[in-house]
Coordinates of C-alpha atoms and ligand atoms in Angstrom, one line a residue:
M1 CA -25.4 17.2 9.3
A2 CA -23.5 15.8 6.3
Q3 CA -21.5 12.6 6.9
S4 CA -18.6 11.1 4.9
V5 CA -19.9 8.9 2.0
K6 CA -20.5 5.3 3.0
G7 CA -17.3 3.3 2.7
T8 CA -15.0 6.3 2.8
R9 CA -13.5 7.9 5.9
D10 CA -11.5 10.9 7.2
L11 CA -7.9 10.1 8.2
F12 CA -6.5 12.0 11.2
G13 CA -4.9 11.6 14.5
N14 CA -3.4 8.2 15.5
E15 CA -4.5 6.4 12.4
L16 CA -2.9 9.0 10.1
D17 CA 0.2 8.9 12.2
W18 CA 0.5 5.2 11.3
F19 CA -0.2 5.9 7.7
Q20 CA 2.6 8.4 7.6
R21 CA 5.0 6.2 9.4
I22 CA 4.3 3.3 7.0
E23 CA 4.6 5.6 3.9
D24 CA 7.9 7.1 5.2
T25 CA 9.3 3.6 5.8
A26 CA 8.2 2.5 2.3
R27 CA 9.6 5.5 0.6
R28 CA 13.0 5.0 2.2
A29 CA 13.0 1.3 1.2
F30 CA 12.1 2.1 -2.4
Q31 CA 14.8 4.8 -2.5
R32 CA 17.4 2.3 -1.2
H33 CA 16.5 0.0 -4.1
G34 CA 16.5 2.7 -6.8
Y35 CA 12.8 2.9 -7.4
W36 CA 11.2 6.2 -8.6
E37 CA 7.7 7.3 -7.6
I38 CA 5.0 7.6 -10.2
R39 CA 1.6 9.4 -9.6
T40 CA -1.2 8.7 -12.1
P41 CA -4.7 10.3 -12.2
I42 CA -7.5 8.8 -10.1
L43 CA -9.7 9.0 -13.3
E44 CA -8.9 6.8 -16.2
E45 CA -10.9 5.9 -19.3
I46 CA -12.8 2.8 -18.4
E47 CA -11.1 0.8 -21.2
V48 CA -7.8 0.9 -19.3
F49 CA -9.4 -1.4 -16.6
K50 CA -11.5 -3.5 -18.9
R51 CA -8.5 -4.3 -21.0
S52 CA -6.2 -5.1 -18.1
V53 CA -7.9 -6.1 -14.9
G54 CA -10.4 -8.0 -17.1
E55 CA -14.1 -7.8 -17.7
S56 CA -14.7 -11.1 -15.9
S57 CA -13.0 -10.0 -12.7
D58 CA -15.2 -8.9 -9.8
I59 CA -13.3 -5.6 -9.6
V60 CA -14.4 -4.6 -13.1
H61 CA -17.7 -6.5 -13.2
K62 CA -19.2 -5.4 -9.9
E63 CA -17.1 -3.0 -8.0
M64 CA -16.0 -0.2 -10.3
Y65 CA -17.0 3.5 -9.7
D66 CA -17.6 4.4 -13.4
F67 CA -19.7 7.1 -14.9
L68 CA -20.1 9.4 -17.9
D69 CA -18.4 12.7 -17.4
K70 CA -19.9 16.0 -18.6
G71 CA -18.2 15.5 -22.0
N72 CA -19.8 12.0 -22.3
R73 CA -16.5 10.2 -21.7
H74 CA -16.9 6.9 -19.9
V75 CA -14.4 7.1 -17.1
A76 CA -13.7 5.1 -13.9
M77 CA -12.1 5.9 -10.6
R78 CA -9.1 3.6 -10.4
P79 CA -9.8 0.3 -8.5
E80 CA -6.0 -0.4 -8.6
N81 CA -2.9 1.3 -10.0
T82 CA -1.1 -1.2 -12.2
A83 CA -3.3 -0.5 -15.2
G84 CA -2.8 3.3 -14.8
V85 CA 1.0 2.9 -14.4
V86 CA 1.2 0.8 -17.5
R87 CA -1.0 3.2 -19.5
A88 CA 1.4 6.1 -18.4
M89 CA 4.5 4.1 -19.3
I90 CA 3.2 3.6 -22.8
Q91 CA 1.8 7.1 -23.2
H92 CA 5.2 8.7 -22.2
K93 CA 7.3 6.1 -24.1
L94 CA 9.1 5.3 -20.9
L95 CA 9.7 1.7 -22.2
A96 CA 11.4 2.9 -25.4
S97 CA 14.8 1.8 -24.2
S98 CA 15.4 -1.7 -22.9
D99 CA 16.6 -0.3 -19.5
P100 CA 14.9 -1.6 -16.4
Q101 CA 12.3 0.8 -15.0
L102 CA 11.6 0.4 -11.2
L103 CA 8.6 2.4 -10.0
Y104 CA 6.4 2.7 -6.9
Y105 CA 3.1 4.4 -6.1
I106 CA 1.2 5.4 -3.0
G107 CA -2.4 6.5 -3.3
P108 CA -6.1 6.0 -2.9
M109 CA -8.1 3.4 -4.9
F110 CA -11.8 3.0 -5.2
R111 CA -14.0 -0.2 -5.2
Y112 CA -17.7 -0.4 -4.6
E113 CA -17.3 -3.2 -2.2
R114 CA -19.8 -4.9 0.1
M115 CA -19.2 -3.4 3.5
Q116 CA -17.2 -5.5 5.9
A117 CA -14.6 -4.9 8.6
G118 CA -11.4 -3.5 7.2
R119 CA -12.8 -3.1 3.7
Y120 CA -13.5 0.4 2.4
R121 CA -14.7 1.9 -0.8
Q122 CA -11.9 4.3 -0.8
F123 CA -8.7 2.6 0.4
W124 CA -5.0 3.1 0.0
Q125 CA -2.3 1.1 -1.6
I126 CA 1.4 1.1 -1.8
G127 CA 2.8 -0.7 -4.8
A128 CA 5.9 -1.5 -6.7
E129 CA 6.3 -2.3 -10.4
S130 CA 9.4 -3.4 -12.2
F131 CA 9.4 -3.3 -16.1
Q132 CA 11.9 -4.8 -18.5
V133 CA 13.3 -7.2 -16.0
A134 CA 12.2 -10.8 -16.6
S135 CA 14.6 -12.8 -14.4
P136 CA 13.7 -14.7 -11.2
E137 CA 16.5 -12.6 -9.7
S138 CA 14.5 -9.4 -10.3
E139 CA 11.5 -11.0 -8.5
A140 CA 13.8 -11.9 -5.6
E141 CA 15.0 -8.3 -5.4
S142 CA 11.4 -7.0 -5.3
L143 CA 10.3 -9.6 -2.7
L144 CA 13.4 -8.8 -0.6
L145 CA 12.4 -5.1 -0.7
L146 CA 8.9 -6.0 0.4
Y147 CA 10.0 -8.4 3.1
D148 CA 12.6 -6.0 4.7
F149 CA 10.0 -3.1 4.5
L150 CA 7.5 -5.3 6.5
R151 CA 10.2 -6.3 8.9
E152 CA 11.2 -2.7 9.5
L153 CA 7.5 -2.1 10.5
G154 CA 7.9 -4.7 13.2
L155 CA 6.1 -7.6 11.5
V156 CA 7.9 -10.8 12.2
Q157 CA 5.6 -13.7 11.4
L158 CA 5.8 -13.4 7.6
R159 CA 5.7 -16.1 5.0
F160 CA 5.5 -16.0 1.2
S161 CA 3.0 -18.2 -0.5
I162 CA 4.0 -18.7 -4.1
N163 CA 2.7 -20.4 -7.3
S164 CA 3.3 -20.2 -11.0
V165 CA 0.3 -19.6 -13.2
G166 CA 2.3 -20.3 -16.3
T167 CA 2.0 -18.6 -19.6
P168 CA -1.0 -18.3 -22.0
E169 CA 0.8 -21.0 -24.1
C170 CA 0.9 -23.7 -21.4
R171 CA -2.5 -23.0 -20.0
P172 CA -4.7 -24.8 -22.6
A173 CA -3.3 -28.2 -21.6
F174 CA -3.9 -27.4 -17.9
H175 CA -7.4 -26.2 -18.7
A176 CA -8.3 -29.4 -20.5
A177 CA -7.1 -31.6 -17.6
F178 CA -8.8 -29.3 -15.1
R179 CA -12.1 -29.3 -17.0
A180 CA -12.1 -33.1 -17.1
F181 CA -11.4 -33.1 -13.3
F182 CA -14.3 -30.6 -12.8
Q183 CA -16.8 -32.5 -14.9
A184 CA -16.1 -35.7 -13.0
R185 CA -17.5 -34.1 -9.8
E186 CA -19.4 -31.0 -11.1
A187 CA -22.3 -31.5 -8.7
Q188 CA -20.1 -30.6 -5.8
F189 CA -19.2 -27.2 -7.2
C190 CA -21.2 -24.0 -6.6
E191 CA -23.1 -22.2 -9.3
D192 CA -20.4 -19.5 -9.7
C193 CA -17.8 -22.1 -10.3
H194 CA -19.9 -23.5 -13.2
R195 CA -19.7 -20.1 -14.8
R196 CA -16.0 -19.8 -13.9
I197 CA -15.1 -23.1 -15.5
Q198 CA -16.4 -21.8 -18.8
E199 CA -15.0 -18.2 -18.6
N200 CA -11.7 -18.7 -16.8
P201 CA -11.0 -22.1 -15.1
L202 CA -8.2 -20.7 -12.9
R203 CA -10.9 -18.7 -11.0
V204 CA -12.4 -22.0 -9.7
L205 CA -9.2 -22.6 -7.7
D206 CA -9.7 -19.5 -5.5
C207 CA -13.4 -19.9 -4.9
K208 CA -14.1 -18.9 -1.3
S209 CA -16.7 -21.7 -0.8
P210 CA -15.4 -24.4 1.6
Q211 CA -17.5 -26.9 -0.3
C212 CA -15.7 -26.1 -3.6
Q213 CA -12.3 -26.1 -1.8
A214 CA -13.1 -29.6 -0.6
A215 CA -14.2 -30.7 -4.0
L216 CA -10.8 -29.5 -5.4
E217 CA -8.9 -32.1 -3.4
G218 CA -6.5 -33.9 -5.8
H219 CA -7.0 -31.4 -8.6
P220 CA -4.5 -31.2 -11.5
V221 CA -1.7 -28.9 -10.5
L222 CA -0.6 -26.0 -12.8
V223 CA 3.1 -26.3 -12.0
E224 CA 3.1 -29.7 -13.6
F225 CA 1.9 -28.3 -17.0
L226 CA 4.5 -25.6 -17.2
D227 CA 6.7 -25.2 -20.3
P228 CA 10.4 -25.9 -19.6
A229 CA 11.3 -22.1 -19.4
S230 CA 8.5 -21.4 -16.9
R231 CA 9.4 -24.4 -14.9
A232 CA 13.1 -23.4 -14.7
H233 CA 12.0 -19.9 -13.8
H234 CA 9.9 -21.2 -10.9
E235 CA 12.6 -23.5 -9.7
R236 CA 15.2 -20.7 -9.7
L237 CA 12.9 -18.4 -7.7
K238 CA 12.5 -21.1 -5.1
E239 CA 16.2 -21.5 -5.0
L240 CA 16.8 -17.8 -4.5
L241 CA 14.2 -17.5 -1.8
T242 CA 15.8 -20.4 0.1
A243 CA 19.3 -18.8 -0.3
L244 CA 18.0 -15.5 1.0
D245 CA 16.2 -17.0 4.0
L246 CA 12.8 -15.7 2.8
P247 CA 10.3 -18.2 4.3
F248 CA 7.9 -19.5 1.7
E249 CA 5.5 -22.3 0.9
E250 CA 4.0 -23.4 -2.5
N251 CA 0.3 -23.0 -2.9
P252 CA -1.0 -24.6 -6.1
R253 CA -4.4 -22.9 -5.7
L254 CA -3.0 -19.4 -5.5
V255 CA -4.1 -17.6 -8.7
R256 CA -4.9 -14.1 -7.5
G257 CA -8.0 -12.1 -8.4
L258 CA -6.7 -10.4 -11.5
D259 CA -6.6 -11.8 -15.0
Y260 CA -3.3 -10.6 -16.2
Y261 CA -0.8 -12.7 -14.2
T262 CA 1.8 -14.9 -15.9
R263 CA 4.3 -17.2 -14.2
T264 CA 4.9 -16.1 -10.6
A265 CA 2.0 -15.2 -8.4
F266 CA 2.5 -14.7 -4.7
E267 CA 1.0 -13.5 -1.4
V268 CA 2.5 -12.6 1.9
L269 CA 0.9 -14.4 4.8
S270 CA 1.2 -13.1 8.3
T271 CA 0.2 -14.6 11.7
D272 CA 1.2 -11.4 13.5
L273 CA -2.4 -10.9 14.6
G274 CA -3.1 -14.5 15.5
A275 CA -5.0 -16.3 12.7
Q276 CA -3.1 -16.5 9.4
S277 CA -4.2 -13.9 6.8
A278 CA -3.0 -12.6 3.5
L279 CA -1.4 -9.2 3.8
L280 CA -0.9 -8.6 0.2
G281 CA -0.2 -10.1 -3.2
G282 CA 1.3 -9.6 -6.6
G283 CA 3.0 -11.3 -9.4
R284 CA 4.4 -11.2 -12.9
Y285 CA 2.3 -9.7 -15.7
D286 CA 4.4 -10.0 -18.8
G287 CA 1.5 -9.7 -21.2
L288 CA -0.1 -6.6 -19.9
V289 CA 1.9 -3.9 -21.4
K290 CA 1.4 -5.3 -24.9
Q291 CA -2.3 -5.9 -24.2
L292 CA -2.7 -2.2 -23.4
G293 CA -1.0 -1.2 -26.7
G294 CA 2.6 -1.0 -25.7
P295 CA 5.7 -3.0 -26.4
D296 CA 6.1 -6.6 -25.4
V297 CA 8.0 -6.2 -22.1
A298 CA 8.3 -8.1 -18.9
A299 CA 6.7 -6.7 -15.7
F300 CA 6.4 -7.7 -12.1
G301 CA 4.7 -6.0 -9.2
W302 CA 2.8 -6.1 -6.0
S303 CA 0.6 -3.9 -3.9
I304 CA -0.2 -3.7 -0.3
G305 CA -3.3 -2.2 1.5
L306 CA -2.3 0.6 3.7
D307 CA -5.5 0.7 5.7
R308 CA -5.1 -2.9 6.7
L309 CA -1.4 -2.4 7.5
A310 CA -2.1 0.7 9.7
M311 CA -4.7 -1.3 11.6
L312 CA -2.2 -4.1 12.1
M313 CA 0.4 -1.6 13.3
Q314 CA -2.1 -0.1 15.8
A315 CA -3.0 -3.5 17.1
L316 CA 0.7 -4.6 17.4
H317 CA 2.3 -1.4 18.7
G318 CA -0.6 0.7 20.0
T319 CA -0.6 4.5 19.4
A320 CA 2.2 5.8 17.1
P321 CA 4.4 7.9 19.3
R322 CA 3.8 11.6 18.8
K323 CA 6.2 14.3 19.8
P324 CA 4.2 17.5 20.4
A325 CA 6.2 20.7 20.0
P326 CA 7.0 23.3 22.8
V327 CA 4.8 26.3 23.0
L328 CA 5.9 29.9 22.9
I329 CA 3.5 32.1 24.9
P330 CA 4.0 35.9 24.5
L331 CA 2.3 38.2 27.1
G332 CA 1.3 41.7 26.0
G333 CA 1.8 43.7 22.8
P334 CA 5.6 44.3 22.5
A335 CA 6.3 40.7 23.6
T336 CA 3.9 39.4 20.9
L337 CA 5.7 41.2 18.1
K338 CA 9.1 40.0 19.4
A339 CA 7.7 36.5 19.8
L340 CA 6.6 36.4 16.1
A341 CA 10.1 37.5 15.0
L342 CA 11.8 35.0 17.4
A343 CA 9.6 32.1 16.3
R344 CA 10.3 32.8 12.7
E345 CA 14.0 32.7 13.4
W346 CA 13.7 29.4 15.2
W347 CA 11.4 27.9 12.6
Q348 CA 13.9 28.9 10.0
A349 CA 16.6 27.2 12.1
G350 CA 14.5 24.0 11.8
L351 CA 13.0 23.9 15.3
D352 CA 9.5 22.6 16.1
L353 CA 7.5 25.2 18.0
I354 CA 3.9 26.2 18.4
L355 CA 3.2 29.9 18.7
E356 CA 0.3 30.9 21.0
T357 CA -1.5 33.6 19.0
R358 CA -4.8 34.0 20.9
G359 CA -3.5 36.8 23.2
G360 CA -5.5 35.6 26.2
S361 CA -4.4 34.9 29.7
L362 CA -1.3 32.9 30.7
K363 CA -3.5 30.5 32.6
K364 CA -5.6 29.7 29.5
A365 CA -2.5 29.3 27.4
L366 CA -0.9 26.9 29.9
T367 CA -4.1 24.9 30.2
T368 CA -4.1 24.4 26.4
A369 CA -0.4 23.5 26.4
N370 CA -0.9 20.9 29.1
R371 CA -3.9 19.4 27.3
T372 CA -2.1 19.0 24.0
G373 CA 0.9 17.4 25.7
A374 CA 3.5 20.1 25.0
P375 CA 6.7 19.3 26.9
L376 CA 7.7 22.9 27.5
A377 CA 6.1 26.4 27.7
L378 CA 8.4 29.3 26.8
I379 CA 6.9 32.4 28.4
L380 CA 7.9 35.8 27.1
G381 CA 6.6 38.8 29.1
D382 CA 7.9 42.4 29.3
G383 CA 10.3 41.5 32.1
E384 CA 11.9 38.7 30.1
L385 CA 12.0 40.8 27.0
E386 CA 14.0 43.6 28.9
Q387 CA 16.5 41.0 30.1
G388 CA 16.8 39.1 26.8
V389 CA 15.6 35.9 28.4
V390 CA 12.6 33.6 28.3
A391 CA 10.9 31.7 31.2
V392 CA 10.8 28.0 30.5
K393 CA 8.3 25.8 32.3
D394 CA 8.7 22.1 32.1
L395 CA 5.1 21.0 31.9
A396 CA 5.6 17.5 33.0
A397 CA 7.9 18.2 36.0
G398 CA 6.3 21.5 36.9
T399 CA 9.7 23.2 37.3
Q400 CA 10.7 26.5 35.8
E401 CA 14.1 28.0 34.7
T402 CA 15.3 31.0 32.7
W403 CA 17.1 30.7 29.4
P404 CA 18.9 33.5 27.5
L405 CA 17.1 34.0 24.2
A406 CA 20.3 33.4 22.3
E407 CA 20.6 29.9 23.8
V408 CA 17.1 28.8 23.0
P409 CA 17.8 27.1 19.6
A410 CA 20.7 25.1 21.0
R411 CA 18.8 24.1 24.2
L412 CA 15.7 23.0 22.3
S413 CA 17.6 20.9 19.8
A414 CA 19.6 19.3 22.6
R415 CA 16.3 17.9 24.1
Ligands
AMP501 P1 -5.8 -6.5 -4.5 O1 -5.6 -5.3 -5.4 O2 -7.2 -7.0 -4.5 O3 -4.8 -7.6 -4.8 O4 -5.4 -6.0 -3.1 C1 -4.2 -5.6 -2.7 C2 -4.2 -5.0 -1.3 O5 -5.2 -4.0 -1.2 C3 -4.5 -6.0 -0.2 O6 -3.4 -5.9 0.7 C4 -5.8 -5.6 0.4 O7 -5.7 -5.6 1.8 C5 -6.0 -4.2 -0.1 N1 -7.4 -3.9 -0.4 C6 -8.1 -4.4 -1.5 N2 -9.4 -3.9 -1.4 C7 -9.5 -3.2 -0.3 C8 -10.6 -2.5 0.3 N3 -11.8 -2.5 -0.2 N4 -10.4 -1.9 1.5 C9 -9.2 -2.0 2.1 N5 -8.1 -2.6 1.6 C10 -8.3 -3.2 0.4

């Protein structure tokens, strides 16, 4: 029998309940802050990712689902959504005025990853992007949205880890100092880092190898090479986070995996599951819109993995509470027709109700209702029909009463 493709999975039941709970909470948070949703296609021309995420990044270099379509176009299934959102903003001239544009997205992403726990080849992200706002205040607003959203989900052990990766203008001086540092102890660094120091020295800072991390001890720190404006920006952001009681620490090795960040880069660390781990990351990417052919505008964003978050919710809170609907069970032909009409009326009035449509025995219908956790069974036979009532069985208590049909909507909504 066919199985789902390696690295992909079907979402249903409890896991999907958590996905929906998280998505609903996120949508409400975005709405409160005045963000609008954007949905871009899963397929993009490959250049969109090459020119943004960067050819040297693992995402583009090793993990992209790309292929030639039947019209010989080289396309890729999006590995992240920022590039697609920026492409859409430019294409639809949404950055023509200088007004801020606050956007969010929720959707599946695709990366051909090595398989490991919690990593999938199709996974989901929720993300926020703000365009045309350059101030540290706008970053504080976005981080506050994120923090309060995570708090609303019940996460409490949260901490921002922040850094400034500066601008392309102030990086050459840092690169020179960093290369000199590297050369003085190059034997201690791994082979990949020898490639990274040539292509993109910042990448050395987030090498996973413990040996390289040890060799980095005492490395030149980017924040000390910042131009005055970037330094003031960074100081102001720290001031705001302090004033807003958003716990943070500075991490001079935090550079994030993507090539397009400028100034602020951040992660959110959580110890809600014991060992400290990064829940998500983001940052400022002022150069990206121009790089993709648009106007020179400021941009800031973040994205969080929904799969990981749902797993965390499940571990913290167990099963998402489900509220199964009552079941309406008609017995016999005339009652069935009446039940369809009544159910329609009640559905239109906004009630949750499952209609038993199999037409079998009452015993079978009650067994199903019990098994699916329905709280009540509303039984409509010829006798009830004549009297304009319905027999209502409380499936947990095992008790039964009779309700006039006209009172059903009010009684159900009162429960
Ligand atoms: P990134 O785009 O790599 O910065 O990742 C942003 C978020 O997406 C993180 O919170 C990750 O947990 C999540 N994420 C990235 N790759 C995967 C994957 N292969 N499977 C599940 N979640 C992922």
